[in-house]
Amino acid sequence: MEGGYGNRGSSFSQSRRGRGRGRGQRFPSNQSKVSSFAERGTPSSSSANRASASVISNTLEDDAQPSSNFVGTCPYMCPERERIQREKLRDLAIFERLHGNPGKSSPALAVKKFCRTISTKYVQASDMRPITVLEDTLNYLLSLLESKEHLFEVVHDFVFDRTRSIRQDITMQNIVNKKAIYMYEGMVKFHVVSHYKLWCSMSDPNTASLHHLNMEQLTKTLASLFNLYEANQNSNHVHENEAEFHSLYVLLHLGSYSQPMGEPLSLWFQRVSTPVLKSKEMCFARRILRSFRLGNYKDFFCTAAAQASYLQFCIMMPYINEVRVLALSCINFGGYKLHPYPLLDLSKLLFIKESDLESFCNHCGLETGTDESGNKLLPTKQTTFSHPKGGFQRYSFLGLQEYER
Amino acid sequence: MSMGEAHRRITEYLNRFSDAISSQDGATFKSLFALSSNSPFLLSLGDALNLFQDPNRLIKQSDNYSQFADILVPLFRSLLNYRQNNLLEAYNAFEKTANAFIQEFRNWESAWALEALYVIVYDIRVLAEKADKELASNGKSPEKLKGAGSVLMKFFGTLAGKGSKRVGALYVTCQLFKIYFKLGTVHLCRSVIRSIETARIFDFEEFPKRDKVTYMYYTGRLEVFNENFPAADYKLSYALKHCNPQSEANIRMILKHLIPVKLSIGILPKNSLLEKYNLLEYSKIVQALRRGDLRLLRCALQDHEDRFLRSGVYLVLEKLELQVYQRLVKKIYIIQKQKDPGRAHQVKLEVIVKALKWLEIDMDVDEVECIVAILIYKNLMKGYFAHKSKVVVLSKQDPFPKLNGKPVNS
């Protein structure tokens, strides 16, 4: 099947645009304001606001240092020099091989790698891709996520590295305009969706480490995005997706006393603008956070089922089981011993299939039973309850099943 | 101002500088670095420097000055730029001044120049904040405050040794706290706190009282972020007890954080305290806790949302909801006890649903069961709930334990 790559349209820009148009169906668009990246038209303003010091520099990619008014001239997704060198070294990712040839690529296939040791001292303009080329490159990379031919982990690995390189090029050129915002939103979205998909395969140790690295880049890229919003701030104007991306930050704090970006949420709230704070998306995230912190599992599940967007779902999904465990703890501890809890009632409460719930209870050290009519029951006051070690098997969240694929 | 007058002012400054050092006059010395104080003396010096083409020539004129050229040259540039409102350049130059100063300070045996060090530490933070405002308004990344933090870490390292200088370390620590709190990078406080609290060279009681109060205030706030309420109570109470009783603004600032902490461990303030220090935004919250009025709690949080969010206590106050629920169920229990003492300990979930409805809060019986289960689990209520009968059966002994200064089980 690798020969299929040869059939890709010979026109670079045409194939990019055509491919992107079909991406919308991947996510239910009525559930999220963050539509498919490629569906959004190019912002009408073409003037680039290039400051001499990058607003993204606080989360700079490793050693890269911004320099004044540096504009890239590379017309390809990968600088020619790099492509030729990597062909010689046979250092081509599977997506970059022409007709599957590990020693041959093409301008339409090769994508610039992230460079750990880059320095402005030695970089040339021809090594840097200007904003329009970066935009096309990102569209191409995100289109690869539609691929059915490869494991998600393989696609993720490639897109992870190459989007990091895109951020590197943006930072090196101090691009802080609206186009940069849209691109960063697209990349954050990639990491958010990856957060969920990699979490589904957490039993594999390799995937667990990918998940950890992905979380790192997710938080760094999100922080850079917030800096971009601030640099493009107009009084009382909120960017179309600004509220939703801020809500993702709040939801990342659902973990037990986690501070994914090193900053207490209480301090972070001090800097969020009022229009964002009052937005529907932030009110949702703050309500979920409150329910989580109070332990109100009923409100947590109902609110999530009723209101979560796809991206919010992706961030929250790892915590669904945490809240289920809490619910079981409370019910086991406080339930009436002589009246076991019907599993059917409990499964509705926790938005989980009854058969999955039985497995879930067993995983928590709780035995289930059956009454004379064949109804499954959970006896309470069991002393064998324990918080499960390691990961969970994947259980559906019945409230948002359409998001799970 | 004439050229001659400019020359005279610069020379006068240089003389004061060298005289202060030779006679170890700390009070005079510190005033020479206080840019942000906007003193007429320094502002007019800025004017003089603007007029005089080459002040560095004056510095080289005499050994008394030239041996401190590393401090004076950037300091003059900073003063000049500050006067002209070029705050970024003023900061950049002042940073060089600070670095040169700390080199010199290391060589001085005694702590005579400690007051000057305090002024430099304070001003580098203030100038960094001003520079960052300028950067941000020009669409650039505000990064000078972060740089100031690095400089202050060097100052801290210099003071953290044997000898009389070490009493200055806590002041530097507090200025670092202000920087990290502003930047949101409070995890960086950890290493400094560890030094202050565990290094053998430091005895907390040796530090100046003013600095101890500030230190306890900030570390108390850190404990609030971590929801470590007993520690937060201890530290913020220390700050309250030892702060200047004449400074109502400081008392108010401490209470703004201490009150939510006290509430979290079940201690309610008197309304007279709230009135005295103009903390009336907490009145309705206290009332909600007394009454078990969930609607009142929600209204109070909504009415003062901006204020609570900006002061960083909103999330702590939100968690008081569980105590409000506890109080509500307790009131129902008390009413039932008056009506029918024999069956008071059985509360129908439907009654709680009705009580909440009366408070204009729609909640179904499943959610009420959930709330009851949580209250029991966290030991805010003793008893058990029966899902089948939709009843909570309360313990006959102490069904609603008081917190008595301990936080709710997490």
Short mmCIF file of N, CA and C in Angstrom, two decimals, chain B residues 170 174 177 204-205 208-224 230-259 261-262 277:
data_model
loop_
_atom_site.label_atom_id
_atom_site.label_comp_id
_atom_site.label_asym_id
_atom_site.label_seq_id
_atom_site.Cartn_x
_atom_site.Cartn_y
_atom_site.Cartn_z
N LEU B 170 16.51 37.53 54.62
CA LEU B 170 15.06 37.39 54.62
C LEU B 170 14.40 38.51 53.81
N CYS B 174 11.92 37.93 50.64
CA CYS B 174 10.57 38.48 50.48
C CYS B 174 10.41 39.20 49.14
N PHE B 177 9.87 36.60 46.65
CA PHE B 177 8.48 36.13 46.71
C PHE B 177 7.58 37.04 45.88
N PHE B 204 15.78 31.88 62.50
CA PHE B 204 14.64 32.71 62.11
C PHE B 204 14.48 33.90 63.04
N GLU B 205 14.74 33.70 64.33
CA GLU B 205 14.51 34.77 65.29
C GLU B 205 15.48 35.93 65.13
N PRO B 208 15.05 40.61 61.04
CA PRO B 208 14.23 41.76 61.45
C PRO B 208 12.74 41.40 61.45
N LYS B 209 12.02 41.96 62.42
CA LYS B 209 10.62 41.62 62.62
C LYS B 209 9.78 41.89 61.37
N ARG B 210 10.05 43.04 60.76
CA ARG B 210 9.29 43.41 59.56
C ARG B 210 9.40 42.32 58.49
N ASP B 211 10.61 41.78 58.33
CA ASP B 211 10.83 40.77 57.29
C ASP B 211 10.18 39.44 57.68
N LYS B 212 10.18 39.13 58.96
CA LYS B 212 9.55 37.89 59.40
C LYS B 212 8.05 37.92 59.11
N VAL B 213 7.44 39.07 59.35
CA VAL B 213 6.00 39.19 59.09
C VAL B 213 5.71 39.00 57.60
N THR B 214 6.51 39.67 56.77
CA THR B 214 6.31 39.54 55.32
C THR B 214 6.53 38.11 54.86
N TYR B 215 7.56 37.48 55.40
CA TYR B 215 7.87 36.10 55.05
C TYR B 215 6.72 35.18 55.42
N MET B 216 6.19 35.35 56.61
CA MET B 216 5.09 34.49 57.07
C MET B 216 3.83 34.74 56.24
N TYR B 217 3.64 35.98 55.84
CA TYR B 217 2.49 36.30 54.99
C TYR B 217 2.57 35.54 53.66
N TYR B 218 3.72 35.62 53.01
CA TYR B 218 3.83 34.97 51.70
C TYR B 218 3.85 33.45 51.80
N THR B 219 4.58 32.91 52.77
CA THR B 219 4.60 31.45 52.90
C THR B 219 3.23 30.95 53.36
N GLY B 220 2.52 31.76 54.13
CA GLY B 220 1.15 31.40 54.49
C GLY B 220 0.26 31.32 53.26
N ARG B 221 0.43 32.27 52.35
CA ARG B 221 -0.34 32.24 51.11
C ARG B 221 0.00 31.01 50.29
N LEU B 222 1.27 30.61 50.30
CA LEU B 222 1.65 29.39 49.56
C LEU B 222 0.94 28.18 50.15
N GLU B 223 0.81 28.14 51.47
CA GLU B 223 0.11 27.02 52.09
C GLU B 223 -1.36 27.03 51.71
N VAL B 224 -1.93 28.21 51.52
CA VAL B 224 -3.32 28.29 51.07
C VAL B 224 -3.45 27.66 49.68
N PRO B 230 -3.91 24.03 58.21
CA PRO B 230 -3.31 24.23 59.53
C PRO B 230 -2.02 25.06 59.45
N ALA B 231 -1.17 24.75 58.47
CA ALA B 231 0.07 25.51 58.32
C ALA B 231 -0.22 26.95 57.90
N ALA B 232 -1.20 27.11 57.01
CA ALA B 232 -1.57 28.46 56.58
C ALA B 232 -2.08 29.27 57.76
N ASP B 233 -2.87 28.63 58.61
CA ASP B 233 -3.41 29.30 59.79
C ASP B 233 -2.27 29.76 60.69
N TYR B 234 -1.31 28.87 60.93
CA TYR B 234 -0.18 29.20 61.80
C TYR B 234 0.60 30.40 61.26
N LYS B 235 0.92 30.36 59.97
CA LYS B 235 1.77 31.39 59.38
C LYS B 235 1.06 32.74 59.26
N LEU B 236 -0.17 32.71 58.78
CA LEU B 236 -0.89 33.96 58.62
C LEU B 236 -1.25 34.55 59.98
N SER B 237 -1.52 33.69 60.96
CA SER B 237 -1.80 34.19 62.31
C SER B 237 -0.56 34.83 62.91
N TYR B 238 0.59 34.23 62.63
CA TYR B 238 1.85 34.83 63.08
C TYR B 238 1.99 36.23 62.49
N ALA B 239 1.76 36.33 61.19
CA ALA B 239 1.89 37.63 60.52
C ALA B 239 0.93 38.65 61.12
N LEU B 240 -0.29 38.20 61.41
CA LEU B 240 -1.29 39.11 61.97
C LEU B 240 -0.88 39.58 63.36
N LYS B 241 -0.38 38.65 64.15
CA LYS B 241 -0.03 38.96 65.53
C LYS B 241 1.16 39.92 65.63
N HIS B 242 2.10 39.79 64.70
CA HIS B 242 3.34 40.55 64.80
C HIS B 242 3.42 41.75 63.89
N CYS B 243 2.41 41.96 63.05
CA CYS B 243 2.52 43.09 62.14
C CYS B 243 2.23 44.39 62.89
N ASN B 244 2.57 45.48 62.26
CA ASN B 244 2.38 46.80 62.87
C ASN B 244 0.88 47.05 63.09
N PRO B 245 0.45 47.16 64.35
CA PRO B 245 -0.99 47.31 64.62
C PRO B 245 -1.56 48.61 64.08
N GLN B 246 -0.70 49.56 63.75
CA GLN B 246 -1.17 50.82 63.19
C GLN B 246 -1.46 50.71 61.71
N SER B 247 -0.94 49.66 61.07
CA SER B 247 -1.09 49.57 59.62
C SER B 247 -2.34 48.78 59.26
N GLU B 248 -3.46 49.48 59.11
CA GLU B 248 -4.72 48.80 58.80
C GLU B 248 -4.69 48.13 57.43
N ALA B 249 -3.96 48.74 56.51
CA ALA B 249 -3.89 48.16 55.16
C ALA B 249 -3.22 46.79 55.21
N ASN B 250 -2.16 46.68 55.99
CA ASN B 250 -1.47 45.40 56.09
C ASN B 250 -2.33 44.36 56.82
N ILE B 251 -3.00 44.80 57.88
CA ILE B 251 -3.87 43.89 58.62
C ILE B 251 -4.95 43.36 57.70
N ARG B 252 -5.51 44.27 56.92
CA ARG B 252 -6.56 43.88 55.99
C ARG B 252 -6.05 42.87 54.97
N MET B 253 -4.83 43.11 54.49
CA MET B 253 -4.25 42.23 53.48
C MET B 253 -4.05 40.82 54.04
N ILE B 254 -3.62 40.75 55.30
CA ILE B 254 -3.42 39.44 55.93
C ILE B 254 -4.77 38.76 56.17
N LEU B 255 -5.73 39.52 56.67
CA LEU B 255 -7.04 38.95 56.98
C LEU B 255 -7.75 38.44 55.74
N LYS B 256 -7.52 39.10 54.61
CA LYS B 256 -8.14 38.66 53.36
C LYS B 256 -7.84 37.20 53.07
N HIS B 257 -6.67 36.75 53.50
CA HIS B 257 -6.29 35.35 53.28
C HIS B 257 -6.53 34.51 54.51
N LEU B 258 -6.43 35.10 55.68
CA LEU B 258 -6.59 34.33 56.92
C LEU B 258 -8.05 33.95 57.16
N ILE B 259 -8.97 34.83 56.81
CA ILE B 259 -10.39 34.53 57.03
C ILE B 259 -10.83 33.28 56.26
N VAL B 261 -9.05 30.85 55.42
CA VAL B 261 -8.39 29.72 56.08
C VAL B 261 -9.14 29.33 57.34
N LYS B 262 -9.49 30.33 58.14
CA LYS B 262 -10.24 30.05 59.38
C LYS B 262 -11.58 29.40 59.06
N TYR B 277 -12.32 46.14 59.57
CA TYR B 277 -11.29 46.16 58.53
C TYR B 277 -11.87 46.14 57.12
#
